[in-house]
PDB file of C-alpha atoms in Angstrom:
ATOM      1  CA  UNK H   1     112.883  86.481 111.987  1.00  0.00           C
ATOM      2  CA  UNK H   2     115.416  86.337 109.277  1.00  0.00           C
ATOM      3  CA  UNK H   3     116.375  89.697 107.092  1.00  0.00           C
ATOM      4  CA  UNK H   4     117.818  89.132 103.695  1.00  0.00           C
ATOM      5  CA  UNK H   5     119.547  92.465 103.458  1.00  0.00           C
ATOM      6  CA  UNK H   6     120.500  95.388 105.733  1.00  0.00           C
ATOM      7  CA  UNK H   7     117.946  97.508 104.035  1.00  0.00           C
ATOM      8  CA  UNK H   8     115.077  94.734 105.465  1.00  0.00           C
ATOM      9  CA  UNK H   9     115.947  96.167 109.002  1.00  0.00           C
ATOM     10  CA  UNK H  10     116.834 100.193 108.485  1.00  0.00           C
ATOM     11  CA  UNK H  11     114.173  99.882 104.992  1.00  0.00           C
ATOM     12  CA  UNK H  12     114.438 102.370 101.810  1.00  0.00           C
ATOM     13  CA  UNK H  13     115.626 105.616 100.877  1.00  0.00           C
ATOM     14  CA  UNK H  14     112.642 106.952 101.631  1.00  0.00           C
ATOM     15  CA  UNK H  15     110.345 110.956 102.632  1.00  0.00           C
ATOM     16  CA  UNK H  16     109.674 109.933 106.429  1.00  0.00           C
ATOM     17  CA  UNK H  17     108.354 109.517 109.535  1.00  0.00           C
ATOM     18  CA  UNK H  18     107.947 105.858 108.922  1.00  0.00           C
ATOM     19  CA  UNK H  19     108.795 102.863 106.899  1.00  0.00           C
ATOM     20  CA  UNK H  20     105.251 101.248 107.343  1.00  0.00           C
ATOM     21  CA  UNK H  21     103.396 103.834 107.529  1.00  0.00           C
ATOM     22  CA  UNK H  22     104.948 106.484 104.773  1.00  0.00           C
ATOM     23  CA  UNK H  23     107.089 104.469 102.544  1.00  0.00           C
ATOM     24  CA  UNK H  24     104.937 101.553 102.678  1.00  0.00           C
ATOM     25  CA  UNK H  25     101.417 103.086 101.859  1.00  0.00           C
ATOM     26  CA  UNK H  26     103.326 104.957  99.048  1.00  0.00           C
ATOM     27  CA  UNK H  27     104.492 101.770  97.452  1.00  0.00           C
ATOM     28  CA  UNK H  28     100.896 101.034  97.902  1.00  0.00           C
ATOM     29  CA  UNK H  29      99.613 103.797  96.113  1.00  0.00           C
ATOM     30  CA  UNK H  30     101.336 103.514  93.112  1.00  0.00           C
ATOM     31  CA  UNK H  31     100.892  99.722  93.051  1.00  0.00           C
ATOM     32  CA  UNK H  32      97.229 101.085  92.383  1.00  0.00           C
ATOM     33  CA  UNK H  33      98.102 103.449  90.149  1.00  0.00           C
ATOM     34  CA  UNK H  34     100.123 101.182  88.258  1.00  0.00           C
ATOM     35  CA  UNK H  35      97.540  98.235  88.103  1.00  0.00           C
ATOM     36  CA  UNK H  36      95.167 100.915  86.992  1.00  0.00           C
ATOM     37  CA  UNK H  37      97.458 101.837  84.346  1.00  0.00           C
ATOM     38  CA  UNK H  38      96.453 105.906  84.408  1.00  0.00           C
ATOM     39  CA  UNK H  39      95.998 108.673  86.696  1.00  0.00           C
ATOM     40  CA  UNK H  40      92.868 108.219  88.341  1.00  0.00           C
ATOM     41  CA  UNK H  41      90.501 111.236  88.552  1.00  0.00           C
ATOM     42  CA  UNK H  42      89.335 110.287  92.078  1.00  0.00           C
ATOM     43  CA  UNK H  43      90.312 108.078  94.966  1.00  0.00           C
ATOM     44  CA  UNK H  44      88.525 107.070  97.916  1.00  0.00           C
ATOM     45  CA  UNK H  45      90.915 105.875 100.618  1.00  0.00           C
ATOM     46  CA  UNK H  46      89.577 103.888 103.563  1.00  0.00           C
ATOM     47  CA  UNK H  47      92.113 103.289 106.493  1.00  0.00           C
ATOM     48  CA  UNK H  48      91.970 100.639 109.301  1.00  0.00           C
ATOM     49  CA  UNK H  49      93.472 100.012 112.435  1.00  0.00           C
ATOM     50  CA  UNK H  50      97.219 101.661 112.995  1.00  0.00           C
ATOM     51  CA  UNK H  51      96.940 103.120 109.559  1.00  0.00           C
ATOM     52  CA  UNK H  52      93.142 105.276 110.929  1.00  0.00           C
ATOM     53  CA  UNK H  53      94.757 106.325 113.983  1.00  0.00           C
ATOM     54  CA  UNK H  54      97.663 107.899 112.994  1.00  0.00           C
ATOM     55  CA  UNK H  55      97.756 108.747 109.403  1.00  0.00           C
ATOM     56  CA  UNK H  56      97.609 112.292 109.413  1.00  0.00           C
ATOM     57  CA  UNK H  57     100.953 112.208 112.023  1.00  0.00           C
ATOM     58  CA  UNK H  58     103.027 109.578 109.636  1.00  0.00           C
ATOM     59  CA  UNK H  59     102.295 110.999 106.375  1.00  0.00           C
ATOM     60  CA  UNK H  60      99.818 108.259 105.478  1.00  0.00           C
ATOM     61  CA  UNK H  61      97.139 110.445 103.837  1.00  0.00           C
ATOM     62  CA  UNK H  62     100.398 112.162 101.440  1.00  0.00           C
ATOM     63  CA  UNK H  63     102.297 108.995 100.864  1.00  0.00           C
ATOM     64  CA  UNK H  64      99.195 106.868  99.788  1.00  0.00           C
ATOM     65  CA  UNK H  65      98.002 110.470  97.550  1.00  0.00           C
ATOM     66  CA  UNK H  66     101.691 110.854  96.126  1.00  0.00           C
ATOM     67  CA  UNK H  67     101.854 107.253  94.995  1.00  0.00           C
ATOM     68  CA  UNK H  68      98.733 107.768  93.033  1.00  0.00           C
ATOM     69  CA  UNK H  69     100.514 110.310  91.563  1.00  0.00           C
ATOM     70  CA  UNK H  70     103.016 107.869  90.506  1.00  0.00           C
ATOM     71  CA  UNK H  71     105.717 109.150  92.784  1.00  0.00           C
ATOM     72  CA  UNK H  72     108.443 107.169  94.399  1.00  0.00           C
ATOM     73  CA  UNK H  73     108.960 106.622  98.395  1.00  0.00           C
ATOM     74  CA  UNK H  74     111.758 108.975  97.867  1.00  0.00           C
ATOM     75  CA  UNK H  75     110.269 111.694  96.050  1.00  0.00           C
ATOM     76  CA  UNK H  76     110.219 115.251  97.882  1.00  0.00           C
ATOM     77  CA  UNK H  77     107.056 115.775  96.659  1.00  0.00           C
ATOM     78  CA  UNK H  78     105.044 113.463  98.444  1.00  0.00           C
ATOM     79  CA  UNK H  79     105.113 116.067 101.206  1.00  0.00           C
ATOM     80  CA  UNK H  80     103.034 118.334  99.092  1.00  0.00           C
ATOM     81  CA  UNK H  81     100.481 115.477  97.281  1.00  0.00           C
ATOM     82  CA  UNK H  82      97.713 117.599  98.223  1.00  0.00           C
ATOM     83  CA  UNK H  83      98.420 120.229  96.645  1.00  0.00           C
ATOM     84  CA  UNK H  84     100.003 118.520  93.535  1.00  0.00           C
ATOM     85  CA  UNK H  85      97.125 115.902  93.478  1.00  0.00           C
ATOM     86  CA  UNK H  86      94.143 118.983  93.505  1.00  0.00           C
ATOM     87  CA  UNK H  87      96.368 120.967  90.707  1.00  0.00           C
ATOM     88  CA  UNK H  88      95.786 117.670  88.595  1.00  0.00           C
ATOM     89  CA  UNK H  89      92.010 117.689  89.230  1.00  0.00           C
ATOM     90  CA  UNK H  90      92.335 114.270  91.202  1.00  0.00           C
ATOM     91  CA  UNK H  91      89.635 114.743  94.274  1.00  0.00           C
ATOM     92  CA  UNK H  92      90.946 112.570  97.248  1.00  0.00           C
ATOM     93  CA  UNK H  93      88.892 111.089 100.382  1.00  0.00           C
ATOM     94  CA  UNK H  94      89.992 110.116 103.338  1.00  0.00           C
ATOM     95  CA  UNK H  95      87.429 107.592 105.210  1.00  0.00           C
ATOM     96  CA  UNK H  96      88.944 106.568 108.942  1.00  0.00           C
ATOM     97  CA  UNK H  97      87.005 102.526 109.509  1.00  0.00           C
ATOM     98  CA  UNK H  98      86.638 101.676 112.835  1.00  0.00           C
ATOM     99  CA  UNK H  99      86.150  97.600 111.668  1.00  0.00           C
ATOM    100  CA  UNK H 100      88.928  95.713 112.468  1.00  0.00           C
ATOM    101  CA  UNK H 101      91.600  94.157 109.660  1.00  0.00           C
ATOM    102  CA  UNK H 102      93.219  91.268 109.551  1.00  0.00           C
ATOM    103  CA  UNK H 103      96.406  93.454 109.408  1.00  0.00           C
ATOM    104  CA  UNK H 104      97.018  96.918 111.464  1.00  0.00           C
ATOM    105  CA  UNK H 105      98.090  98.885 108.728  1.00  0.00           C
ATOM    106  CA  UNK H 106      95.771  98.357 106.106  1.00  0.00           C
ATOM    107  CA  UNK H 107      94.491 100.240 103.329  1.00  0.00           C
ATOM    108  CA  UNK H 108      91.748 100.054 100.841  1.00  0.00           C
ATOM    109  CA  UNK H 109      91.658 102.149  97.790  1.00  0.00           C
ATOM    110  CA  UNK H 110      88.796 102.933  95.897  1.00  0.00           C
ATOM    111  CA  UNK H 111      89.789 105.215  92.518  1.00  0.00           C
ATOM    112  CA  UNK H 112      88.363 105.418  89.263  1.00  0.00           C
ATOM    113  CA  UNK H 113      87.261 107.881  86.155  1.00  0.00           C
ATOM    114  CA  UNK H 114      85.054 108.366  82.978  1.00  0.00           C
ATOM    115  CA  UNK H 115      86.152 105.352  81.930  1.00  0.00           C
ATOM    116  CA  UNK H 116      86.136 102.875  84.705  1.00  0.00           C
ATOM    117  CA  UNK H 117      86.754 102.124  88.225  1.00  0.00           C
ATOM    118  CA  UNK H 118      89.191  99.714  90.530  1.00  0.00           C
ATOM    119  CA  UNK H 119      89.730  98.691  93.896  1.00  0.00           C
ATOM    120  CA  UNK H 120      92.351  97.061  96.141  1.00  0.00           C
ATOM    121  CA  UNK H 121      93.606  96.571  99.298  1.00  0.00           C
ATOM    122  CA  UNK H 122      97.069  96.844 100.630  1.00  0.00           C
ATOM    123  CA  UNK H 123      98.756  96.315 103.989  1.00  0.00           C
ATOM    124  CA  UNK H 124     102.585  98.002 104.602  1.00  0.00           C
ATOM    125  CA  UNK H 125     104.268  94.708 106.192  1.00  0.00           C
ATOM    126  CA  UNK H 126     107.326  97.155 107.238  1.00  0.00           C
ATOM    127  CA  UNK H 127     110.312  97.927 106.108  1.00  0.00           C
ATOM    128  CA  UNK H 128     108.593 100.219 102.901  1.00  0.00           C
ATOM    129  CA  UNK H 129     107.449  97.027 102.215  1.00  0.00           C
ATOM    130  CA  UNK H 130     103.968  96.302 101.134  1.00  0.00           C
ATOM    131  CA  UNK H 131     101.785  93.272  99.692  1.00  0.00           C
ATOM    132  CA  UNK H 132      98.608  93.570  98.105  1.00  0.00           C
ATOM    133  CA  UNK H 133      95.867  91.311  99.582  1.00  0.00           C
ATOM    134  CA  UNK H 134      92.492  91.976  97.441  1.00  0.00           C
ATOM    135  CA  UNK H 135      92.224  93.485  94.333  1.00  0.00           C
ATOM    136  CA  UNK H 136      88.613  94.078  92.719  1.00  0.00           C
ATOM    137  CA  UNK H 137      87.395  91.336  94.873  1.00  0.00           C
ATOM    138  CA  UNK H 138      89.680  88.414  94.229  1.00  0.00           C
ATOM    139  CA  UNK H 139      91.996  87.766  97.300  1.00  0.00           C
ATOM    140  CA  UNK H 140      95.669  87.417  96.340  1.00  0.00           C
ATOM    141  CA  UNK H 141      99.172  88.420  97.697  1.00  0.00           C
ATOM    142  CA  UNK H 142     100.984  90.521  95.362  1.00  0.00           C
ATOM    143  CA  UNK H 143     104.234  91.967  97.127  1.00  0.00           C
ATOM    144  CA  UNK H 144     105.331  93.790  94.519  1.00  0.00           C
ATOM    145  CA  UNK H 145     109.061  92.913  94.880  1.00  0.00           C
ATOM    146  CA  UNK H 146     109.281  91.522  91.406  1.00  0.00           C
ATOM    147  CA  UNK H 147     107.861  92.430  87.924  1.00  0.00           C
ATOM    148  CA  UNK H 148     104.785  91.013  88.096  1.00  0.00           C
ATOM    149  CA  UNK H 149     101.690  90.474  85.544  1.00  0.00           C
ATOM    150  CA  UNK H 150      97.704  89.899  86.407  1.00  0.00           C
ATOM    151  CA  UNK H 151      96.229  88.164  83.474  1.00  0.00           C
ATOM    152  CA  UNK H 152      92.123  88.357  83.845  1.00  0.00           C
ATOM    153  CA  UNK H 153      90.206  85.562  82.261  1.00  0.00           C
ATOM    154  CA  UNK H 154      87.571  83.130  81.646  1.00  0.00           C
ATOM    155  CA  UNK H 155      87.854  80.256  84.048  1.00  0.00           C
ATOM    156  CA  UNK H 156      88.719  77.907  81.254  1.00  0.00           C
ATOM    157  CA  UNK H 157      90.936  74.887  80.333  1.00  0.00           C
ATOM    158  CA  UNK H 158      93.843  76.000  77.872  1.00  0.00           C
ATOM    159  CA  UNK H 159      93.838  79.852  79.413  1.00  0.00           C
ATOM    160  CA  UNK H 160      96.911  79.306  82.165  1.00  0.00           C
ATOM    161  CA  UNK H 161      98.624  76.867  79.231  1.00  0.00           C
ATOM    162  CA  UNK H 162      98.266  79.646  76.709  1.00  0.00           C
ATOM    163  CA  UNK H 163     100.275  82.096  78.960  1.00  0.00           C
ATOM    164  CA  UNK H 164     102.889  80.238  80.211  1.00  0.00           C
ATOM    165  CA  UNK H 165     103.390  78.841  77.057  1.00  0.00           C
ATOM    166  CA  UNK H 166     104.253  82.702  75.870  1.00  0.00           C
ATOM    167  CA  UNK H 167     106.149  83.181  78.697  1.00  0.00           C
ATOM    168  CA  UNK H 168     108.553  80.077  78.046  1.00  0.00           C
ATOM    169  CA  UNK H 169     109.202  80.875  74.517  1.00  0.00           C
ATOM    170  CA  UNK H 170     110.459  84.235  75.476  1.00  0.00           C
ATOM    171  CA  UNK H 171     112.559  82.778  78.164  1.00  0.00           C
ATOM    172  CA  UNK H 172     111.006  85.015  80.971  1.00  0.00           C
ATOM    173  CA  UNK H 173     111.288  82.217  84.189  1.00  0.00           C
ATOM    174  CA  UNK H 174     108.599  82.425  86.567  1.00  0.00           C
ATOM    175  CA  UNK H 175     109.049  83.274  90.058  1.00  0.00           C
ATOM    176  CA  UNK H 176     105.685  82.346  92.103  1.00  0.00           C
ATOM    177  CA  UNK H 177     101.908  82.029  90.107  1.00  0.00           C
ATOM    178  CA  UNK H 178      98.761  81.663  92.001  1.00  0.00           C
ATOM    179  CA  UNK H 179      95.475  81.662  89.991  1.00  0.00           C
ATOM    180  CA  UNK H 180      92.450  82.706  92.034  1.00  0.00           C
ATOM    181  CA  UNK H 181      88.608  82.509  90.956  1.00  0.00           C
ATOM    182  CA  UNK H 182      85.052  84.118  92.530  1.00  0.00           C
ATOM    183  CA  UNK H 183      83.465  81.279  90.838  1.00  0.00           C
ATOM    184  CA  UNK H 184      84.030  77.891  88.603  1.00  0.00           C
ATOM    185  CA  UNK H 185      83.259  78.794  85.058  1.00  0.00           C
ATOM    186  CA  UNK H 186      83.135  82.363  85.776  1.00  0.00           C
ATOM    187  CA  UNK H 187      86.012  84.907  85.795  1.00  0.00           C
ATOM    188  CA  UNK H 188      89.574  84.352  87.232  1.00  0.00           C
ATOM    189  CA  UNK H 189      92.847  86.115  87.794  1.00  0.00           C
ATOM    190  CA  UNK H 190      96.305  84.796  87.744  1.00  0.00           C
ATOM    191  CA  UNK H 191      99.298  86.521  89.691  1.00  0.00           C
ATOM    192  CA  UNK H 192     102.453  85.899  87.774  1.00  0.00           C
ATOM    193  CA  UNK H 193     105.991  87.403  89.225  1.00  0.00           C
ATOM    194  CA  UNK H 194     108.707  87.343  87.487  1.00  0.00           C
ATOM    195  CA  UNK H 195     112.526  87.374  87.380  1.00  0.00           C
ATOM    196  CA  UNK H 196     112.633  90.095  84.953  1.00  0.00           C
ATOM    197  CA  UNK H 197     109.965  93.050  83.595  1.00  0.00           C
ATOM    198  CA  UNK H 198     108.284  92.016  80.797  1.00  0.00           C
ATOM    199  CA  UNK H 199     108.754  93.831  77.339  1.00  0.00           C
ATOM    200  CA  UNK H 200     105.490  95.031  75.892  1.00  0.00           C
ATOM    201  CA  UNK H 201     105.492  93.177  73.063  1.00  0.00           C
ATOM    202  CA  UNK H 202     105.132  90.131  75.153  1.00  0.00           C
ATOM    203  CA  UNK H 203     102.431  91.927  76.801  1.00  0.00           C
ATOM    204  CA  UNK H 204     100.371  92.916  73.811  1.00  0.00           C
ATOM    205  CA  UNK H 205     101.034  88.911  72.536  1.00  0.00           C
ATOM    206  CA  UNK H 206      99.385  87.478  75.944  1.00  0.00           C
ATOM    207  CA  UNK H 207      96.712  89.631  75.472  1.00  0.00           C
ATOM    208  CA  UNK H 208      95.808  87.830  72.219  1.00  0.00           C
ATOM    209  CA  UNK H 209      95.937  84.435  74.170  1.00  0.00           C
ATOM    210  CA  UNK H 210      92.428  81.744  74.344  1.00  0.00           C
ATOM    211  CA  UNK H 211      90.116  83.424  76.933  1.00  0.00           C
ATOM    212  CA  UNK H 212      92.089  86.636  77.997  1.00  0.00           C
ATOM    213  CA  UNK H 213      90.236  89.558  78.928  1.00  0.00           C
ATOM    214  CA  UNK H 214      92.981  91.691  80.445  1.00  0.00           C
ATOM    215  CA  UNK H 215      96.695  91.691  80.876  1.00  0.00           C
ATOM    216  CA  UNK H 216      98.171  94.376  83.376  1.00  0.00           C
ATOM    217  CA  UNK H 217     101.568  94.960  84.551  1.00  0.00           C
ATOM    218  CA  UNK H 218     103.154  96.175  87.822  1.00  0.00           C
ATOM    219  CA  UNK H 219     107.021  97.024  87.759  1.00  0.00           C
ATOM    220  CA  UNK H 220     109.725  96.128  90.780  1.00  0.00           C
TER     221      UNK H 220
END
């Protein structure tokens, strides 16, 4: 297995016990709460395999709560996300699955408000690190080690040329794309990482673009 920094072996600066199983479900955590773009008001949290068994000894339940909150895997608060989550008025609920996963620490997350709902599903790969694997039903891997966009749309020709097109003229080089689809001719997601964030007035311009129906963002 080859490491391409020190910090791959010993992982982040990070609130402990674990790498996977604190830092890593925090990182997952906030990669929901930044793809949702707000606080949510409630979260339903459904662990499997590792993640069920031990997740009240690792910190699982407050790492996964504090990066709701939009707290980093370093942040002293994470030890008290219960208490900080409940003084927002966010209602958290923990649901241990005994179905098996395709990964041992894995994580899906259910939240949502007046205004709408979301759900994805994360594994902590180790390290702190973490990929996303299925977000509202589309499967993907989103790692979340680069800036990276989701661009929702209608599966149609001229919506992936309309974006990159955007992306070119503002010189923002793409790292990976994938472009995934529940149907042909229905709707369709593309996963764009980048080499650097992207300003928001590229963001509010690709949300003008031929068959775009949402543009979110999800920083390094």
């Amino acid at each position: 297995m080859k490491f391409r920094s020190v910090f791959d072996i010993i992982g982040p600066v990070m609130i402990g016990p674990s790498s996977s199983h604190t830092a890593g479900a925090a990182r997952i955590g906030k990669m929901a709460r930044q793809l949702f773009g707000r606080q949510p008001e409630w979260a339903k949290i459904y662990l499997y395999g590792s993640f069920a068994k031990t997740y009240k000894g690792h910190g699982t339940d407050v790492a996964i709560i504090g990066g709701l909150l939009d707290y980093d895997t370093f942040d002293d608060r994470i030890k008290d996300a219960f208490r900080y989550a409940e003084e927002c008025g966010m209602k958290v609920e923990f649901i241990e699955e005994e179905g098996s996963s395709e990964h041992p620490n894995t994580a899906r997350i259910h939240i949502g408000d007046q205004e709408g709902e979301f759900e994805l599903v994360g594994i902590s790969i180790g390290g702190g690190k973490a990929e996303i694997t299925e977000l509202n039903g589309f499967e993907l891997r989103l790692s979340g080690g680069s800036p990276a966009i989701l661009v929702m749309h209608n599966d149609r020709y001229g919506a992936i040329a309309s974006v990159t097109k955007v992306l070119a003229e503002k010189e923002i080089n793409i790292g990976h794309m994938e472009v995934v689809r529940k149907e042909q001719g229905k709707d369709a997601m593309m996963v764009i990482e980048t080499d650097q964030p992207i300003p928001d007035e590229v963001m509010q311009q690709l949300g003008t673009c031929d068959h775009i129906l949402q543009v979110v963002t999800i920083a390094d």
